[in-house]
């Protein structure tokens, strides 16, 4: 099997933020460029007008007040009030537009990620905790909402504010402006040096947070086993350790993040102090007016406000870049099992199935099956038996192309399954797997999952065929009884009956039953097999059974072992052969007695 990642091991990051990844992020913004442009236009106008107020104050102090120009002061006051009202409206409009854009982008990103997850091979889910997948789809994408809603526009507007402020400052006094900017290069240098450390810190936090979620998901799924073995305390200790690791990683990332804001604040404070000293001396020498000094100092505060804001936005972007890397890592995961470039739609088939010299292994050089060959016409009931791990379920999975073979060919009605689309192939197949999965919803909805357009009557007929109707009818609301996630309120046998009815409703030409009756009592199992026998008439079926007594009526029994077929024949023929099958059957019979 492929290397398995657990809750206790950090994941290797396969991709890093690059130009290609940034282009991918921008592609999610492009559909909403009109809203972005409108928002930027509104905010640009609001920024320019609001930044003019210190300049208006200078005019009031240096010209209107000394000249006792009351009308001019009233006009400036009214103009400042209008600017204030416009700024409030602009902020409200920006908030509405960008919240719509941000959450629309999140919606698109989440749907793309979920859609891609649906197409990934089962090996992807077999080799990593599901909690680590969930944290990407939910937590990480949610964390991006504010960046797309406000961060990008705010970053752009803060930059515009800087240039507008500098324009006003240079217009008022070039020398004081240049003096006030002395500390700016130092801040830029500090941020550049901190960038790589900052990014790695948030990657480390995302790893620890992912581990924590993985263990939480695993613990919830296994809570009955935990309680049965009285492992609550030991599990709590593990969770506490993982939570502590997450806390330490978060604190380290935040410590690095918080170092930017104090640095920016200290530099801005020192800049104002320097201007106060220089300004006071200049006023004493009558080289500058009070209005100029007040305007410059006001603009210095305004200049460093967007700088401080941009440092916070920078922190936000760096944090979200670590999340984006994990999200894009999932989206870029190779689907592996995919349609061939010239794949066609598989036509309706009769059900002739053939394996031609098939070799397969989950890991290169470690084959489960080698040179496996068999061919059976439509309507044949093929039973697969053998020791645990011999490859019985593997054969069934290969037929549905859940894995791709290394060599050989698998055909249905002479059509290579690799030459047709996966969707059209699986539409011809029906699967009843060992894991009798039941979705949250009603029993009617769970059975209808096999064929969404089926009528209630067809659903009930399928349930009757597998002897599920009686127990369903006895439930409080019959077929409309709601079941919880994974059908936890149902017995294992009831879940298998529902899953079997779902497979029957699909009415496939080829049906795979993988240990379909493993959790059902013997009496019910006999009734189910009788129902299956009637339904499987003129249909090809592959039945993987632990109880050999249930496959006596199979047309052919294949005993899987040693990477291939070690025996084949009917029940009577294999017993007469007195080989592996006879040994297994006698062992089960003696245990039953």
XYZ file of C-alpha atoms in Angstrom:
593
model
C 0.000 0.000 0.000
C 0.989 3.632 -0.459
C 2.587 5.511 2.427
C -0.087 6.277 5.006
C -0.212 9.618 6.797
C -1.566 9.558 10.358
C -2.826 12.131 12.844
C 0.584 12.072 14.525
C 2.680 12.959 11.478
C 2.988 16.243 9.614
C 2.239 16.173 5.921
C 4.888 16.907 3.326
C 3.898 19.980 1.340
C 4.154 19.036 -2.322
C 3.682 22.532 -3.746
C 4.805 26.009 -2.725
C 3.306 29.358 -3.547
C 4.587 30.411 -6.949
C 3.523 32.524 -9.905
C 1.358 29.652 -11.126
C -0.386 29.406 -7.769
C -0.917 33.172 -7.650
C -2.394 33.033 -11.147
C -4.722 30.280 -9.961
C -5.810 32.461 -7.029
C -6.384 35.413 -9.372
C -8.517 33.201 -11.643
C -11.075 32.984 -8.843
C -11.202 36.789 -8.677
C -11.637 37.413 -12.416
C -15.392 36.582 -12.584
C -15.985 39.425 -10.124
C -13.725 42.053 -11.693
C -16.653 44.451 -12.291
C -17.431 44.504 -8.570
C -13.724 44.964 -7.804
C -13.393 47.876 -10.234
C -16.552 49.561 -8.903
C -15.387 49.156 -5.310
C -11.917 50.472 -6.091
C -13.407 53.471 -7.928
C -15.639 54.373 -4.990
C -12.837 53.926 -2.461
C -10.347 55.853 -4.562
C -12.678 58.844 -4.702
C -13.386 58.544 -0.977
C -9.664 58.321 -0.183
C -8.703 61.370 -2.214
C -11.481 63.486 -0.720
C -10.893 62.365 2.879
C -7.149 62.954 2.604
C -7.785 66.551 1.661
C -9.082 67.506 5.129
C -5.648 68.285 6.706
C -4.895 70.488 3.703
C -8.234 72.272 4.256
C -7.304 72.726 7.933
C -4.012 74.345 6.885
C -5.907 76.803 4.683
C -8.268 77.570 7.565
C -5.389 78.151 10.039
C -3.039 80.089 7.767
C -5.527 82.044 5.622
C -9.160 82.086 6.709
C -8.703 82.626 10.467
C -5.980 85.347 10.194
C -8.114 87.153 7.574
C -11.304 86.636 9.625
C -12.955 85.057 6.589
C -16.100 83.647 8.249
C -17.759 82.634 4.967
C -14.615 80.794 3.942
C -14.489 78.933 7.280
C -18.166 77.990 6.972
C -17.556 76.708 3.445
C -14.567 74.624 4.632
C -16.672 73.248 7.514
C -19.524 72.265 5.183
C -17.049 70.708 2.747
C -15.464 68.653 5.548
C -18.922 67.474 6.663
C -19.836 66.417 3.106
C -16.520 64.551 2.830
C -17.275 62.786 6.120
C -20.763 61.684 4.970
C -19.415 60.509 1.608
C -16.695 58.476 3.355
C -19.308 56.696 5.498
C -21.402 55.869 2.422
C -18.322 54.648 0.537
C -17.338 52.339 3.402
C -20.863 50.890 3.506
C -20.925 50.325 -0.274
C -17.461 48.735 -0.176
C -18.509 46.415 2.656
C -21.602 45.190 0.797
C -19.826 44.678 -2.519
C -16.713 42.995 -1.159
C -18.543 40.709 1.246
C -20.564 39.462 -1.714
C -17.402 39.016 -3.781
C -15.392 37.398 -0.986
C -17.981 34.808 -0.086
C -18.774 34.121 -3.742
C -15.096 33.334 -4.304
C -15.123 31.070 -1.244
C -18.208 29.317 -2.637
C -16.486 28.761 -5.996
C -13.281 27.544 -4.376
C -15.069 25.167 -2.020
C -17.208 23.709 -4.824
C -14.118 23.185 -7.003
C -12.319 21.487 -4.154
C -15.253 19.225 -3.292
C -15.814 18.353 -6.958
C -12.155 17.409 -7.325
C -12.289 15.289 -4.172
C -15.135 13.314 -5.726
C -12.869 12.361 -8.622
C -9.763 11.408 -6.648
C -8.901 7.695 -6.476
C -9.750 5.716 -3.366
C -6.017 5.451 -2.598
C -6.023 9.188 -1.778
C -8.563 8.620 0.993
C -6.980 5.339 2.065
C -3.628 6.979 2.813
C -4.586 10.018 4.926
C -6.905 10.782 7.843
C -10.217 12.187 6.668
C -9.969 14.915 9.306
C -7.018 16.393 7.415
C -9.172 16.589 4.313
C -12.087 18.149 6.173
C -9.950 20.892 7.710
C -8.985 22.046 4.213
C -12.527 22.094 2.839
C -13.995 23.847 5.879
C -11.506 25.665 8.129
C -8.846 26.721 5.652
C -11.287 27.943 3.028
C -13.307 29.819 5.668
C -10.099 31.565 6.733
C -9.710 32.934 3.202
C -13.088 34.703 3.271
C -11.844 37.914 4.892
C -8.810 38.112 2.631
C -10.963 37.968 -0.494
C -13.688 40.162 1.047
C -11.491 42.915 2.440
C -7.794 42.106 2.391
C -7.089 42.575 -1.322
C -9.134 45.757 -1.709
C -7.796 47.138 1.560
C -4.221 46.456 0.456
C -4.807 48.308 -2.808
C -6.585 51.215 -1.120
C -3.900 51.562 1.537
C -1.300 51.831 -1.225
C -3.411 54.459 -2.982
C -3.764 56.292 0.335
C 0.011 56.328 0.730
C 0.526 57.963 -2.669
C -2.265 60.493 -2.098
C -0.880 61.392 1.330
C 2.642 61.754 -0.062
C 1.250 64.004 -2.801
C -0.310 66.342 -0.247
C 2.816 66.240 1.948
C 5.176 67.112 -0.901
C 2.814 69.898 -1.945
C 2.975 71.352 1.569
C 6.707 70.960 2.323
C 9.240 68.763 0.506
C 11.966 68.886 3.158
C 9.744 67.844 6.086
C 8.244 65.093 3.952
C 11.626 63.588 3.141
C 12.691 63.742 6.804
C 9.517 61.947 7.892
C 10.235 59.085 5.443
C 13.704 58.223 6.797
C 12.427 55.225 8.812
C 10.347 53.734 5.981
C 13.189 51.807 4.222
C 14.127 50.261 7.583
C 10.590 48.857 7.991
C 10.573 47.462 4.449
C 13.911 45.726 5.051
C 12.619 44.219 8.310
C 9.455 42.853 6.655
C 11.400 41.293 3.764
C 13.756 39.543 6.177
C 10.839 38.239 8.207
C 8.811 36.958 5.252
C 10.239 33.421 4.972
C 10.203 32.847 8.751
C 6.622 34.084 8.929
C 5.447 31.780 6.140
C 7.117 28.700 7.630
C 5.569 29.447 11.016
C 2.049 29.451 9.586
C 2.764 26.284 7.622
C 3.815 24.623 10.867
C 0.607 25.791 12.514
C -1.501 24.437 9.636
C 0.246 21.054 10.052
C -0.488 20.883 13.773
C -4.060 22.099 13.301
C -4.551 19.455 10.612
C -3.228 16.737 12.948
C -5.604 17.859 15.682
C -8.615 17.745 13.379
C -7.577 14.328 12.076
C -7.477 12.887 15.583
C -10.782 14.534 16.502
C -12.484 13.027 13.443
C -10.975 9.605 14.133
C -11.989 9.731 17.796
C -15.595 10.635 17.018
C -15.870 7.772 14.519
C -14.357 5.345 17.009
C -16.063 6.586 20.174
C -17.846 3.269 20.785
C -14.576 1.352 20.678
C -12.994 3.948 22.968
C -15.749 3.507 25.535
C -15.770 -0.276 25.174
C -12.050 -0.472 25.960
C -12.196 2.338 28.547
C -9.601 4.455 26.746
C -11.185 7.859 27.388
C -8.297 9.116 29.541
C -5.546 7.957 27.231
C -7.377 9.494 24.264
C -7.763 12.733 26.198
C -4.023 12.780 26.846
C -3.303 12.324 23.142
C -5.782 15.068 22.248
C -4.278 17.376 24.881
C -0.791 16.790 23.458
C -1.930 17.519 19.912
C -3.830 20.583 21.098
C -0.722 21.806 22.949
C 1.353 21.349 19.800
C -1.233 23.402 17.911
C -1.195 26.114 20.580
C 2.601 26.356 20.576
C 2.714 26.573 16.781
C 0.001 29.266 16.808
C 1.772 31.291 19.511
C 5.060 31.166 17.609
C 3.374 32.293 14.387
C 1.543 35.076 16.226
C 4.731 36.185 17.977
C 6.414 36.616 14.607
C 3.313 38.306 13.231
C 3.008 40.765 16.134
C 6.628 41.862 15.763
C 5.724 43.789 12.603
C 3.120 46.094 14.135
C 5.285 47.341 17.095
C 8.188 47.973 14.735
C 5.962 50.047 12.468
C 4.502 51.945 15.440
C 7.908 52.749 16.939
C 9.202 54.111 13.628
C 6.074 56.237 13.144
C 6.316 57.658 16.693
C 9.960 58.537 16.206
C 9.124 60.248 12.900
C 6.525 62.458 14.578
C 8.903 63.337 17.435
C 11.605 64.370 14.968
C 9.145 66.569 13.046
C 7.967 68.178 16.308
C 11.529 69.188 17.173
C 12.353 70.411 13.672
C 8.970 72.148 13.347
C 9.282 73.910 16.702
C 12.720 75.239 15.753
C 11.453 76.344 12.332
C 8.480 78.185 13.863
C 10.803 79.931 16.314
C 12.901 81.118 13.381
C 9.681 82.060 11.566
C 10.667 79.762 8.678
C 7.402 77.777 8.794
C 3.824 78.511 9.796
C 1.874 76.650 12.476
C -0.585 75.476 9.813
C 2.184 73.772 7.817
C 3.529 71.931 10.887
C 0.060 70.784 11.986
C -0.803 69.663 8.439
C 2.466 67.731 8.024
C 2.126 66.022 11.424
C -1.481 65.144 10.628
C -0.371 63.636 7.336
C 2.469 61.739 9.037
C -0.057 60.045 11.314
C -2.199 59.319 8.289
C 0.827 58.048 6.361
C 1.759 55.522 9.045
C -1.850 54.434 9.557
C -1.989 52.687 6.153
C 1.523 51.381 6.786
C 0.308 49.785 10.040
C -2.826 48.565 8.288
C -0.746 47.088 5.480
C 1.416 45.268 8.012
C -1.764 43.642 9.371
C -2.927 42.865 5.838
C 0.508 41.440 5.114
C 0.164 39.182 8.155
C -3.255 38.086 6.945
C -1.986 37.368 3.441
C 0.993 35.394 4.723
C -1.297 33.320 6.939
C -3.691 32.636 4.095
C -0.876 31.818 1.694
C -0.014 28.879 3.945
C -3.657 27.780 3.745
C -3.836 28.342 -0.014
C -0.834 26.081 -0.503
C -2.678 23.265 1.277
C -5.912 23.939 -0.632
C -4.233 24.051 -4.039
C -2.276 20.933 -3.107
C -5.604 19.074 -2.951
C -6.966 20.687 -6.125
C -3.795 19.779 -8.024
C -3.738 16.183 -6.734
C -3.677 13.914 -9.762
C -6.973 12.079 -10.222
C -4.932 9.118 -11.596
C -8.086 7.215 -12.551
C -9.341 9.314 -15.434
C -10.967 9.008 -18.827
C -8.695 8.341 -21.784
C -8.489 11.267 -24.247
C -10.579 9.336 -26.779
C -12.849 7.586 -24.265
C -16.340 6.737 -25.506
C -19.599 6.083 -23.711
C -20.078 2.405 -22.927
C -23.246 1.114 -24.618
C -25.764 -1.059 -22.812
C -24.026 -4.366 -22.199
C -25.095 -7.972 -21.728
C -22.480 -8.669 -19.076
C -19.743 -10.849 -20.595
C -16.738 -10.231 -18.298
C -13.120 -11.154 -19.000
C -9.799 -10.575 -17.215
C -6.908 -11.052 -19.642
C -3.440 -11.540 -18.061
C -4.138 -8.877 -15.420
C -1.332 -7.802 -13.097
C -1.934 -5.329 -10.283
C -0.260 -4.090 -7.126
C -0.947 -1.163 -4.810
C 2.783 -0.457 -4.717
C 5.207 -0.880 -7.600
C 7.012 -4.213 -7.322
C 4.522 -5.604 -4.778
C 1.867 -7.275 -6.898
C -1.359 -8.578 -5.406
C -2.405 -10.249 -8.650
C -0.218 -11.534 -11.467
C -1.283 -12.759 -14.903
C -4.879 -13.287 -13.752
C -7.162 -14.526 -16.511
C -10.775 -15.690 -16.655
C -13.798 -15.161 -18.880
C -17.492 -15.759 -18.166
C -20.604 -15.041 -20.223
C -23.519 -12.851 -19.182
C -25.703 -14.303 -16.463
C -22.899 -16.197 -14.736
C -22.730 -16.116 -10.957
C -19.033 -16.061 -10.072
C -18.034 -16.540 -6.434
C -14.641 -15.382 -5.158
C -13.221 -17.009 -2.047
C -9.838 -17.193 -0.402
C -7.809 -16.196 2.615
C -7.953 -12.617 3.947
C -5.754 -10.377 1.817
C -5.628 -12.783 -1.115
C -7.119 -10.210 -3.502
C -10.843 -11.040 -3.685
C -12.048 -7.449 -3.147
C -9.234 -6.235 -5.380
C -10.744 -8.129 -8.313
C -14.081 -6.386 -7.723
C -12.434 -2.963 -7.402
C -10.510 -3.464 -10.638
C -13.743 -4.278 -12.465
C -15.158 -0.892 -11.452
C -11.856 0.854 -12.252
C -11.352 2.102 -8.725
C -7.729 1.204 -9.395
C -5.907 0.851 -12.716
C -4.034 -2.339 -13.555
C -0.312 -2.388 -14.340
C -0.728 -4.721 -17.313
C -3.293 -6.837 -19.053
C -6.874 -6.010 -19.996
C -10.341 -6.124 -18.448
C -13.308 -6.226 -20.809
C -17.085 -6.210 -20.613
C -18.760 -7.530 -23.776
C -15.315 -7.359 -25.378
C -14.967 -3.619 -24.615
C -11.813 -2.604 -22.751
C -13.026 -0.728 -19.657
C -10.153 1.771 -20.096
C -11.539 2.802 -23.476
C -14.858 4.066 -22.073
C -15.738 6.871 -19.700
C -15.663 5.995 -16.016
C -19.188 7.347 -15.549
C -20.693 5.157 -18.277
C -18.764 2.113 -16.990
C -19.973 2.428 -13.410
C -23.522 3.101 -14.557
C -23.513 -0.478 -15.890
C -22.280 -1.893 -12.564
C -23.916 -2.346 -9.182
C -21.900 -2.579 -5.964
C -22.838 -3.823 -2.543
C -19.710 -3.382 -0.446
C -18.548 -4.624 2.947
C -19.004 -1.139 4.403
C -22.790 -0.802 4.337
C -22.797 2.984 4.236
C -26.073 4.725 5.008
C -26.418 8.476 4.443
C -28.279 10.812 6.771
C -31.852 11.151 5.479
C -34.856 8.862 5.128
C -34.693 5.176 4.299
C -36.590 5.913 1.081
C -33.896 8.425 0.058
C -31.114 5.976 0.914
C -32.522 3.226 -1.280
C -33.393 5.676 -4.079
C -29.718 6.708 -4.146
C -29.258 3.699 -6.435
C -31.487 5.325 -9.073
C -32.681 8.842 -8.304
C -35.543 8.786 -10.809
C -37.064 5.610 -9.331
C -40.670 5.758 -8.097
C -41.695 4.905 -4.551
C -43.190 1.685 -5.859
C -39.879 0.672 -7.450
C -38.030 1.438 -4.215
C -40.451 -0.708 -2.231
C -40.189 -3.511 -4.803
C -36.380 -3.513 -4.455
C -36.689 -3.640 -0.667
C -39.129 -6.547 -0.881
C -36.782 -8.429 -3.215
C -34.052 -8.479 -0.551
C -36.443 -9.032 2.360
C -35.891 -5.506 3.734
C -39.551 -4.481 3.453
C -40.716 -6.192 6.635
C -38.288 -4.499 9.021
C -38.726 -1.114 7.269
C -42.519 -1.352 7.618
C -42.149 -1.925 11.355
C -40.203 1.322 11.863
C -42.127 4.308 13.315
C -42.408 6.109 9.972
C -41.758 3.221 7.615
C -39.831 4.276 4.520
C -39.904 7.907 5.706
C -38.014 7.064 8.896
C -35.026 9.388 9.228
C -31.666 7.773 9.918
C -28.549 9.452 11.269
C -25.131 9.665 9.657
C -23.824 6.169 8.845
C -27.178 4.738 10.044
C -25.975 4.418 13.633
C -29.515 3.790 14.908
C -29.865 0.736 12.666
C -28.364 -2.683 13.217
C -25.526 -3.826 10.989
C -27.866 -6.292 9.296
C -30.475 -3.609 8.630
C -27.862 -1.322 7.106
C -26.748 -4.128 4.800
C -30.325 -4.817 3.734
C -30.801 -1.129 2.847
C -27.522 -1.099 0.914
C -28.519 -4.295 -0.877
C -31.895 -2.806 -1.843
C -30.036 0.241 -3.177
C -27.877 -1.977 -5.377
C -30.900 -3.955 -6.583
C -32.793 -0.772 -7.468
C -30.036 0.243 -9.850
C -30.841 -2.834 -11.938
C -27.276 -3.252 -13.236
C -26.107 -5.735 -15.859
C -23.111 -6.669 -13.675
C -23.480 -6.825 -9.887
C -20.709 -7.094 -7.291
C -21.584 -8.315 -3.798
C -18.566 -7.898 -1.523
C -19.263 -9.735 1.755
C -22.838 -8.444 1.336
C -24.282 -10.701 4.034
C -21.415 -10.755 6.526
C -23.381 -9.122 9.362
C -26.750 -10.820 8.871
C -27.955 -13.818 10.819
C -28.045 -17.157 9.003
C -31.839 -17.302 8.650
C -32.057 -13.829 7.123
C -29.028 -14.558 4.979
C -30.781 -17.557 3.396
C -33.835 -15.433 2.593
C -31.671 -12.712 1.081
C -29.770 -15.161 -1.075
C -33.085 -16.503 -2.350
C -34.137 -12.991 -3.304
C -30.751 -12.298 -4.894
C -30.934 -15.496 -6.924
C -34.216 -14.359 -8.494
C -32.913 -10.867 -9.218
C -29.590 -12.061 -10.595
C -31.208 -14.256 -13.189
C -29.671 -13.420 -16.597
C -27.269 -10.978 -14.905
C -23.550 -11.379 -14.333
C -22.599 -11.307 -10.666
C -19.400 -11.481 -8.651
C -20.056 -12.595 -5.091
C -17.318 -12.342 -2.483
C -18.436 -14.381 0.496
C -16.971 -15.230 3.868
C -19.634 -17.861 4.516
C -19.048 -20.511 1.897
C -22.489 -22.001 2.514
C -24.025 -18.997 0.739
C -22.294 -19.639 -2.584
C -23.143 -23.296 -3.155
C -25.398 -22.292 -6.040
C -22.700 -20.248 -7.827
C -22.012 -21.274 -11.414
C -18.300 -21.129 -10.750
C -16.191 -20.573 -7.655
C -12.731 -19.029 -7.987
C -10.338 -19.616 -5.120
C -7.947 -16.645 -5.064
C -4.443 -17.077 -3.656
C -0.757 -16.902 -4.567
C -1.470 -13.832 -6.727
C -3.938 -15.652 -8.946
C -6.521 -18.431 -9.187
C -5.432 -21.589 -7.410
C -8.706 -23.504 -7.886
C -11.923 -23.071 -9.841
C -15.103 -25.054 -10.368
C -18.543 -25.618 -8.879
C -19.094 -26.299 -5.195
C -19.285 -30.065 -5.762
C -16.269 -30.108 -8.078
C -14.105 -28.232 -5.594
C -15.132 -30.464 -2.731
C -14.244 -33.502 -4.855
C -10.879 -31.896 -5.628
C -10.198 -31.888 -1.872
C -7.959 -28.824 -2.113
C -7.926 -25.343 -0.572
C -11.674 -24.777 -1.007
C -12.538 -28.137 0.559
C -10.257 -27.306 3.467
C -11.944 -23.916 4.007
C -15.424 -25.420 3.711
C -14.732 -28.244 6.125
C -13.240 -25.829 8.640
C -16.323 -23.600 8.524
C -18.668 -26.587 8.705
C -16.912 -28.027 11.740
C -16.976 -24.649 13.492
C -20.689 -24.267 12.722
C -21.368 -27.654 14.271
